[in-house]
XYZ file of C-alpha atoms in Angstrom:
163
model
C 171.042 57.559 11.793
C 174.669 58.546 11.989
C 177.240 56.576 10.077
C 180.336 55.170 11.735
C 182.375 58.054 10.276
C 179.842 60.521 11.660
C 179.971 58.906 15.103
C 183.765 58.941 15.115
C 183.829 62.588 13.983
C 181.393 63.554 16.712
C 183.400 61.555 19.256
C 186.579 63.365 18.192
C 184.889 66.762 18.540
C 183.500 65.960 21.968
C 186.880 64.635 23.110
C 188.612 67.876 22.078
C 185.881 69.953 23.733
C 186.113 67.914 26.941
C 189.887 68.377 26.979
C 189.417 72.135 26.851
C 186.345 72.500 29.070
C 186.210 70.337 32.203
C 182.414 70.634 32.390
C 182.097 68.314 29.370
C 182.572 64.648 30.268
C 183.942 62.461 27.516
C 183.471 59.451 29.804
C 179.705 60.015 29.961
C 179.620 60.540 26.205
C 181.447 57.240 25.618
C 179.126 55.351 27.975
C 176.115 56.774 26.109
C 177.702 55.907 22.777
C 178.409 52.343 23.901
C 174.861 51.933 25.214
C 173.611 52.864 21.753
C 175.609 49.890 20.544
C 177.497 50.941 17.407
C 179.791 48.330 15.897
C 182.997 50.275 16.394
C 186.050 48.337 17.593
C 187.160 49.429 21.067
C 190.671 50.302 19.898
C 189.385 52.612 17.141
C 187.201 54.445 19.634
C 190.127 54.714 22.089
C 192.425 55.966 19.317
C 189.994 58.697 18.249
C 189.338 59.840 21.819
C 193.019 59.818 22.821
C 193.910 61.851 19.739
C 191.213 64.439 20.490
C 192.107 64.618 24.171
C 195.810 65.169 23.492
C 194.959 67.736 20.815
C 192.943 69.707 23.350
C 195.493 69.319 26.142
C 198.218 70.559 23.781
C 196.497 73.942 23.848
C 196.829 73.987 27.653
C 200.442 72.814 27.360
C 201.423 75.485 24.824
C 199.514 78.226 26.651
C 201.379 77.392 29.865
C 204.661 77.536 27.950
C 203.747 80.966 26.665
C 203.647 79.872 23.023
C 199.943 80.771 22.702
C 198.886 84.298 23.554
C 196.033 84.202 26.025
C 193.341 86.874 26.426
C 194.432 89.736 28.678
C 192.320 88.606 31.651
C 194.119 85.232 31.697
C 197.670 86.588 31.407
C 200.021 87.253 34.284
C 201.216 90.782 34.808
C 204.793 91.283 33.660
C 205.947 92.729 36.993
C 204.899 89.553 38.857
C 207.488 87.499 37.002
C 210.288 89.849 38.076
C 209.659 89.609 41.818
C 211.202 86.718 43.739
C 208.849 84.554 45.739
C 208.076 81.052 46.940
C 206.048 80.164 43.855
C 208.829 81.222 41.501
C 211.464 79.339 43.530
C 209.292 76.230 43.620
C 208.733 76.375 39.837
C 212.485 76.676 39.214
C 213.111 73.597 41.378
C 210.264 71.762 39.617
C 211.710 72.585 36.178
C 215.118 71.345 37.293
C 213.608 68.117 38.638
C 211.772 67.510 35.346
C 215.023 68.027 33.407
C 217.081 65.839 35.741
C 214.510 63.032 36.055
C 212.863 62.463 32.674
C 211.577 58.983 33.618
C 209.877 60.407 36.712
C 208.362 63.163 34.568
C 207.096 60.664 32.002
C 205.734 58.430 34.764
C 203.776 61.246 36.365
C 202.362 62.212 32.961
C 201.467 58.575 32.175
C 199.761 57.962 35.517
C 197.865 61.235 35.331
C 196.754 60.603 31.743
C 195.577 57.100 32.665
C 193.982 57.629 36.068
C 193.412 61.413 36.037
C 195.019 61.593 39.473
C 196.307 64.256 39.646
C 193.925 65.750 37.077
C 195.493 65.562 33.630
C 194.447 69.142 32.804
C 196.513 70.436 35.739
C 199.442 68.174 34.849
C 199.340 69.375 31.226
C 199.587 72.969 32.434
C 202.362 72.055 34.858
C 204.242 70.264 32.084
C 204.014 73.369 29.924
C 205.235 75.631 32.706
C 208.104 73.212 33.463
C 209.002 73.098 29.759
C 208.731 69.302 29.596
C 209.843 68.109 26.147
C 206.951 67.883 23.701
C 207.871 64.279 22.825
C 207.600 63.226 26.482
C 204.248 64.972 26.864
C 202.838 63.456 23.663
C 204.104 59.911 24.224
C 203.135 59.595 27.885
C 199.897 61.546 27.531
C 198.675 59.718 24.426
C 199.578 56.304 25.840
C 197.779 57.016 29.103
C 194.693 58.403 27.403
C 194.592 55.438 24.991
C 194.747 52.985 27.910
C 192.102 54.899 29.866
C 189.587 55.063 27.058
C 190.510 51.643 25.684
C 189.517 50.089 29.002
C 186.310 52.133 29.056
C 185.417 51.199 25.463
C 186.277 47.513 25.929
C 184.471 47.143 29.289
C 180.982 46.321 27.934
C 182.372 43.567 25.728
C 184.486 42.143 28.546
C 181.606 42.184 31.022
C 179.369 40.556 28.404
C 181.761 37.651 27.927
C 182.060 37.060 31.695
C 178.303 36.940 32.287
């Protein structure tokens, strides 16, 4: 039988893995963990998952910024960045909007991190490309992920008290 520390360590690892690989569902893992019934406070579980999720999404964020060198097959060709085009123009306008409207940027990050609409993985990449400040990404992303998984972890207890 796993100890509480072992369960939290496993939960952290799965949350990082699910942040990196969309085929892994941390939500299903949490539901299975809660069905097993460990005596872990909901907020501790949400804190561990949010930390792992943001840690994994930071890799997407930094890769999109160009701070992490990706394998050759995932990199853009250098000559593509030199040519003008609609995508490049749109990204320049998007970067300017993010700089000019930091509350809007933080709101989009918060909503995406909480509801996953638009998918938080895509928003993390977009935030990296747009060079959103790291503090904005961390604060909004962590808060949203904590709320999302806090609600999920607290749901069985809340439903139990209502019934």
